[in-house]
JSON list of C-alpha atoms and ligand atoms in Angstrom, two decimals:
[
{"chain": "W", "resi": 1396, "resn": "MET", "atom": "CA", "xyz": [-0.38, -2.23, -82.74]},
{"chain": "W", "resi": 1397, "resn": "LYS", "atom": "CA", "xyz": [-3.93, -3.77, -82.19]},
{"chain": "W", "resi": 1398, "resn": "ILE", "atom": "CA", "xyz": [-5.49, -4.52, -78.92]},
{"chain": "W", "resi": 1399, "resn": "HIS", "atom": "CA", "xyz": [-5.31, -8.17, -78.07]},
{"chain": "W", "resi": 1400, "resn": "HIS", "atom": "CA", "xyz": [-6.62, -8.19, -74.58]},
{"chain": "W", "resi": 1401, "resn": "ILE", "atom": "CA", "xyz": [-7.14, -6.49, -71.21]},
{"chain": "W", "resi": 1402, "resn": "GLY", "atom": "CA", "xyz": [-5.27, -8.15, -68.35]},
{"chain": "W", "resi": 1403, "resn": "TYR", "atom": "CA", "xyz": [-7.48, -8.45, -65.23]},
{"chain": "W", "resi": 1404, "resn": "LEU", "atom": "CA", "xyz": [-6.08, -9.62, -61.95]},
{"chain": "W", "resi": 1405, "resn": "VAL", "atom": "CA", "xyz": [-8.26, -11.87, -59.76]},
{"chain": "W", "resi": 1406, "resn": "ARG", "atom": "CA", "xyz": [-7.71, -13.40, -56.48]},
{"chain": "W", "resi": 1407, "resn": "LYS", "atom": "CA", "xyz": [-9.63, -16.65, -57.02]},
{"chain": "W", "resi": 1408, "resn": "MET", "atom": "CA", "xyz": [-9.62, -17.90, -60.60]},
{"chain": "W", "resi": 1409, "resn": "GLU", "atom": "CA", "xyz": [-12.44, -20.33, -60.26]},
{"chain": "W", "resi": 1410, "resn": "LYS", "atom": "CA", "xyz": [-14.89, -17.92, -58.74]},
{"chain": "W", "resi": 1411, "resn": "ALA", "atom": "CA", "xyz": [-13.87, -15.16, -61.03]},
{"chain": "W", "resi": 1412, "resn": "ALA", "atom": "CA", "xyz": [-14.40, -17.28, -64.09]},
{"chain": "W", "resi": 1413, "resn": "VAL", "atom": "CA", "xyz": [-17.98, -18.32, -62.93]},
{"chain": "W", "resi": 1414, "resn": "ALA", "atom": "CA", "xyz": [-18.81, -14.61, -62.36]},
{"chain": "W", "resi": 1415, "resn": "PHE", "atom": "CA", "xyz": [-17.47, -13.51, -65.75]},
{"chain": "W", "resi": 1416, "resn": "GLU", "atom": "CA", "xyz": [-19.24, -16.46, -67.50]},
{"chain": "W", "resi": 1417, "resn": "ALA", "atom": "CA", "xyz": [-22.51, -15.38, -65.66]},
{"chain": "W", "resi": 1418, "resn": "LEU", "atom": "CA", "xyz": [-22.09, -12.07, -67.59]},
{"chain": "W", "resi": 1419, "resn": "GLY", "atom": "CA", "xyz": [-21.87, -13.80, -70.97]},
{"chain": "W", "resi": 1420, "resn": "TYR", "atom": "CA", "xyz": [-18.08, -14.19, -71.27]},
{"chain": "W", "resi": 1421, "resn": "VAL", "atom": "CA", "xyz": [-17.07, -17.34, -73.02]},
{"chain": "W", "resi": 1422, "resn": "PRO", "atom": "CA", "xyz": [-13.69, -19.03, -71.90]},
{"chain": "W", "resi": 1423, "resn": "GLU", "atom": "CA", "xyz": [-11.05, -19.63, -74.74]},
{"chain": "W", "resi": 1424, "resn": "GLY", "atom": "CA", "xyz": [-9.98, -23.07, -73.54]},
{"chain": "W", "resi": 1425, "resn": "SER", "atom": "CA", "xyz": [-9.09, -23.73, -69.95]},
{"chain": "W", "resi": 1426, "resn": "ALA", "atom": "CA", "xyz": [-6.77, -21.97, -67.41]},
{"chain": "W", "resi": 1427, "resn": "VAL", "atom": "CA", "xyz": [-3.13, -22.40, -68.09]},
{"chain": "W", "resi": 1428, "resn": "ARG", "atom": "CA", "xyz": [-0.49, -22.41, -65.49]},
{"chain": "W", "resi": 1429, "resn": "ASP", "atom": "CA", "xyz": [2.41, -19.92, -66.15]},
{"chain": "W", "resi": 1430, "resn": "GLU", "atom": "CA", "xyz": [5.25, -21.08, -64.16]},
{"chain": "W", "resi": 1431, "resn": "GLY", "atom": "CA", "xyz": [7.53, -18.07, -65.23]},
{"chain": "W", "resi": 1432, "resn": "ARG", "atom": "CA", "xyz": [4.97, -15.71, -63.76]},
{"chain": "W", "resi": 1433, "resn": "GLY", "atom": "CA", "xyz": [3.67, -17.90, -61.01]},
{"chain": "W", "resi": 1434, "resn": "ALA", "atom": "CA", "xyz": [0.14, -17.31, -62.03]},
{"chain": "W", "resi": 1435, "resn": "ASP", "atom": "CA", "xyz": [-2.85, -19.15, -63.55]},
{"chain": "W", "resi": 1436, "resn": "ILE", "atom": "CA", "xyz": [-4.17, -17.54, -66.81]},
{"chain": "W", "resi": 1437, "resn": "LEU", "atom": "CA", "xyz": [-7.52, -17.76, -68.56]},
{"chain": "W", "resi": 1438, "resn": "PHE", "atom": "CA", "xyz": [-8.70, -15.94, -71.64]},
{"chain": "W", "resi": 1439, "resn": "LEU", "atom": "CA", "xyz": [-12.38, -15.15, -71.95]},
{"chain": "W", "resi": 1440, "resn": "GLU", "atom": "CA", "xyz": [-14.29, -13.31, -74.78]},
{"chain": "W", "resi": 1441, "resn": "LYS", "atom": "CA", "xyz": [-17.42, -11.24, -74.97]},
{"chain": "W", "resi": 1442, "resn": "ASP", "atom": "CA", "xyz": [-18.69, -9.05, -77.80]},
{"chain": "W", "resi": 1443, "resn": "GLY", "atom": "CA", "xyz": [-15.37, -8.93, -79.55]},
{"chain": "W", "resi": 1444, "resn": "TYR", "atom": "CA", "xyz": [-13.53, -8.06, -76.37]},
{"chain": "W", "resi": 1445, "resn": "ARG", "atom": "CA", "xyz": [-10.95, -10.44, -74.80]},
{"chain": "W", "resi": 1446, "resn": "ILE", "atom": "CA", "xyz": [-9.82, -10.30, -71.21]},
{"chain": "W", "resi": 1447, "resn": "GLU", "atom": "CA", "xyz": [-7.12, -12.29, -69.52]},
{"chain": "W", "resi": 1448, "resn": "LEU", "atom": "CA", "xyz": [-7.81, -13.27, -66.03]},
{"chain": "W", "resi": 1449, "resn": "ILE", "atom": "CA", "xyz": [-4.49, -13.59, -64.10]},
{"chain": "W", "resi": 1450, "resn": "SER", "atom": "CA", "xyz": [-4.45, -15.20, -60.55]},
{"chain": "W", "resi": 1451, "resn": "PRO", "atom": "CA", "xyz": [-1.20, -15.84, -58.65]},
{"chain": "W", "resi": 1452, "resn": "TYR", "atom": "CA", "xyz": [-0.87, -19.25, -57.22]},
{"chain": "W", "resi": 1453, "resn": "THR", "atom": "CA", "xyz": [2.24, -18.59, -55.11]},
{"chain": "W", "resi": 1454, "resn": "PRO", "atom": "CA", "xyz": [3.26, -15.65, -53.03]},
{"chain": "W", "resi": 1455, "resn": "GLU", "atom": "CA", "xyz": [6.52, -15.63, -55.17]},
{"chain": "W", "resi": 1456, "resn": "SER", "atom": "CA", "xyz": [4.45, -14.57, -58.31]},
{"chain": "W", "resi": 1457, "resn": "VAL", "atom": "CA", "xyz": [5.48, -11.53, -60.17]},
{"chain": "W", "resi": 1458, "resn": "VAL", "atom": "CA", "xyz": [1.90, -10.24, -59.72]},
{"chain": "W", "resi": 1459, "resn": "ALA", "atom": "CA", "xyz": [1.30, -11.32, -55.91]},
{"chain": "W", "resi": 1460, "resn": "GLY", "atom": "CA", "xyz": [2.02, -7.66, -54.97]},
{"chain": "W", "resi": 1461, "resn": "LEU", "atom": "CA", "xyz": [-0.32, -6.15, -57.34]},
{"chain": "W", "resi": 1462, "resn": "VAL", "atom": "CA", "xyz": [-3.18, -8.49, -56.36]},
{"chain": "W", "resi": 1463, "resn": "LYS", "atom": "CA", "xyz": [-2.61, -7.26, -52.72]},
{"chain": "W", "resi": 1464, "resn": "LEU", "atom": "CA", "xyz": [-2.76, -3.80, -53.87]},
{"chain": "W", "resi": 1465, "resn": "TYR", "atom": "CA", "xyz": [-5.68, -3.92, -56.47]},
{"chain": "W", "resi": 1466, "resn": "LYS", "atom": "CA", "xyz": [-7.51, -7.15, -55.41]},
{"chain": "W", "resi": 1467, "resn": "ASN", "atom": "CA", "xyz": [-9.81, -7.83, -58.45]},
{"chain": "W", "resi": 1468, "resn": "ALA", "atom": "CA", "xyz": [-9.03, -5.30, -61.22]},
{"chain": "W", "resi": 1469, "resn": "PRO", "atom": "CA", "xyz": [-7.90, -4.53, -64.62]},
{"chain": "W", "resi": 1470, "resn": "TYR", "atom": "CA", "xyz": [-4.19, -3.54, -64.86]},
{"chain": "W", "resi": 1471, "resn": "HIS", "atom": "CA", "xyz": [-2.86, -3.73, -68.27]},
{"chain": "W", "resi": 1472, "resn": "ILE", "atom": "CA", "xyz": [-3.80, -3.52, -72.05]},
{"chain": "W", "resi": 1473, "resn": "CYS", "atom": "CA", "xyz": [-1.97, -5.87, -74.30]},
{"chain": "W", "resi": 1474, "resn": "TYR", "atom": "CA", "xyz": [-1.19, -4.85, -77.84]},
{"chain": "W", "resi": 1475, "resn": "THR", "atom": "CA", "xyz": [-0.20, -7.21, -80.62]},
{"chain": "W", "resi": 1476, "resn": "ALA", "atom": "CA", "xyz": [3.04, -5.93, -82.33]},
{"chain": "W", "resi": 1477, "resn": "ASP", "atom": "CA", "xyz": [3.06, -5.32, -86.01]},
{"chain": "W", "resi": 1478, "resn": "ASP", "atom": "CA", "xyz": [6.88, -5.86, -85.71]},
{"chain": "W", "resi": 1479, "resn": "PHE", "atom": "CA", "xyz": [8.00, -6.96, -82.24]},
{"chain": "W", "resi": 1480, "resn": "ALA", "atom": "CA", "xyz": [11.56, -5.63, -82.12]},
{"chain": "W", "resi": 1481, "resn": "LYS", "atom": "CA", "xyz": [10.45, -2.38, -83.82]},
{"chain": "W", "resi": 1482, "resn": "ASP", "atom": "CA", "xyz": [7.56, -1.65, -81.80]},
{"chain": "W", "resi": 1483, "resn": "ALA", "atom": "CA", "xyz": [9.48, -2.45, -78.51]},
{"chain": "W", "resi": 1484, "resn": "ALA", "atom": "CA", "xyz": [12.27, 0.02, -79.57]},
{"chain": "W", "resi": 1485, "resn": "TRP", "atom": "CA", "xyz": [9.49, 2.61, -80.51]},
{"chain": "W", "resi": 1486, "resn": "LEU", "atom": "CA", "xyz": [8.03, 2.27, -77.06]},
{"chain": "W", "resi": 1487, "resn": "GLU", "atom": "CA", "xyz": [11.44, 2.65, -75.43]},
{"chain": "W", "resi": 1488, "resn": "ALA", "atom": "CA", "xyz": [12.10, 5.81, -77.38]},
{"chain": "W", "resi": 1489, "resn": "ASN", "atom": "CA", "xyz": [8.79, 7.14, -76.45]},
{"chain": "W", "resi": 1490, "resn": "GLY", "atom": "CA", "xyz": [8.69, 7.25, -72.69]},
{"chain": "W", "resi": 1491, "resn": "TYR", "atom": "CA", "xyz": [8.13, 3.53, -71.85]},
{"chain": "W", "resi": 1492, "resn": "THR", "atom": "CA", "xyz": [10.46, 1.66, -69.65]},
{"chain": "W", "resi": 1493, "resn": "ARG", "atom": "CA", "xyz": [10.97, -1.97, -70.48]},
{"chain": "W", "resi": 1494, "resn": "MET", "atom": "CA", "xyz": [10.23, -4.29, -67.48]},
{"chain": "W", "resi": 1495, "resn": "GLY", "atom": "CA", "xyz": [12.57, -7.20, -68.07]},
{"chain": "W", "resi": 1496, "resn": "GLU", "atom": "CA", "xyz": [13.36, -9.37, -71.08]},
{"chain": "W", "resi": 1497, "resn": "PRO", "atom": "CA", "xyz": [10.62, -10.80, -73.55]},
{"chain": "W", "resi": 1498, "resn": "GLN", "atom": "CA", "xyz": [9.45, -14.05, -72.26]},
{"chain": "W", "resi": 1499, "resn": "ALA", "atom": "CA", "xyz": [7.34, -16.85, -74.05]},
{"chain": "W", "resi": 1500, "resn": "ALA", "atom": "CA", "xyz": [3.78, -16.85, -72.65]},
{"chain": "W", "resi": 1501, "resn": "PRO", "atom": "CA", "xyz": [2.51, -20.57, -72.15]},
{"chain": "W", "resi": 1502, "resn": "ALA", "atom": "CA", "xyz": [-1.12, -19.28, -72.29]},
{"chain": "W", "resi": 1503, "resn": "ILE", "atom": "CA", "xyz": [-0.69, -17.76, -75.74]},
{"chain": "W", "resi": 1504, "resn": "ARG", "atom": "CA", "xyz": [1.01, -20.66, -77.43]},
{"chain": "W", "resi": 1505, "resn": "GLY", "atom": "CA", "xyz": [4.44, -19.53, -76.36]},
{"chain": "W", "resi": 1506, "resn": "ARG", "atom": "CA", "xyz": [4.33, -16.17, -78.27]},
{"chain": "W", "resi": 1507, "resn": "ARG", "atom": "CA", "xyz": [6.76, -13.72, -76.61]},
{"chain": "W", "resi": 1508, "resn": "VAL", "atom": "CA", "xyz": [5.52, -10.89, -74.46]},
{"chain": "W", "resi": 1509, "resn": "VAL", "atom": "CA", "xyz": [7.28, -7.99, -72.77]},
{"chain": "W", "resi": 1510, "resn": "PHE", "atom": "CA", "xyz": [5.84, -5.45, -70.35]},
{"chain": "W", "resi": 1511, "resn": "PHE", "atom": "CA", "xyz": [6.49, -1.64, -70.22]},
{"chain": "W", "resi": 1512, "resn": "MET", "atom": "CA", "xyz": [5.75, 1.02, -67.82]},
{"chain": "W", "resi": 1513, "resn": "HIS", "atom": "CA", "xyz": [4.83, 4.62, -68.71]},
{"chain": "W", "resi": 1514, "resn": "SER", "atom": "CA", "xyz": [4.68, 7.34, -66.26]},
{"chain": "W", "resi": 1515, "resn": "SER", "atom": "CA", "xyz": [1.36, 8.80, -67.53]},
{"chain": "W", "resi": 1516, "resn": "LEU", "atom": "CA", "xyz": [-0.25, 5.62, -68.70]},
{"chain": "W", "resi": 1517, "resn": "GLY", "atom": "CA", "xyz": [0.72, 2.79, -66.51]},
{"chain": "W", "resi": 1518, "resn": "MET", "atom": "CA", "xyz": [1.59, -0.70, -67.63]},
{"chain": "W", "resi": 1519, "resn": "ILE", "atom": "CA", "xyz": [1.24, -2.11, -71.15]},
{"chain": "W", "resi": 1520, "resn": "GLU", "atom": "CA", "xyz": [2.09, -5.49, -72.62]},
{"chain": "W", "resi": 1521, "resn": "LEU", "atom": "CA", "xyz": [3.42, -6.11, -76.11]},
{"chain": "W", "resi": 1522, "resn": "LEU", "atom": "CA", "xyz": [2.72, -9.43, -77.85]},
{"chain": "W", "resi": 1523, "resn": "GLU", "atom": "CA", "xyz": [4.72, -10.98, -80.68]},
{"chain": "W", "resi": 1524, "resn": "ASP", "atom": "CA", "xyz": [2.54, -11.67, -83.68]},
{"chain": "W", "resi": 1525, "resn": "ILE", "atom": "CA", "xyz": [3.33, -15.09, -85.26]},
{"chain": "G", "resi": 2666, "resn": "NI", "atom": "NI1", "xyz": [-1.70, -9.82, -70.60]}
]
């Protein structure tokens, strides 16, 4: 599994994007509304590192609670799966608890993602490689 991005919660997408761009990050396209997660999502890249800005647009968002807790902060690392089903099974057999079913991610051309929680490591995301 290779690192695809670092997920970064932000309270205000526009202001966060401006601030990251001032540090030299370059947006990959524009923000995409992910209705399944109730959040706007924007990818940016700098020095070979990709970050994903995630900003809830509704209190119903699955990340609304996390934004209240963390404000603006990184909160997951996403890994591209070599084999989505096999890697997910490996994670589950190695102390990771799956958080829900895999879902298509509109901001990543509909590739499926699934989140896991580990008691010593926190949250990770697994991304289907297609
Ligand atoms: Ni992510």
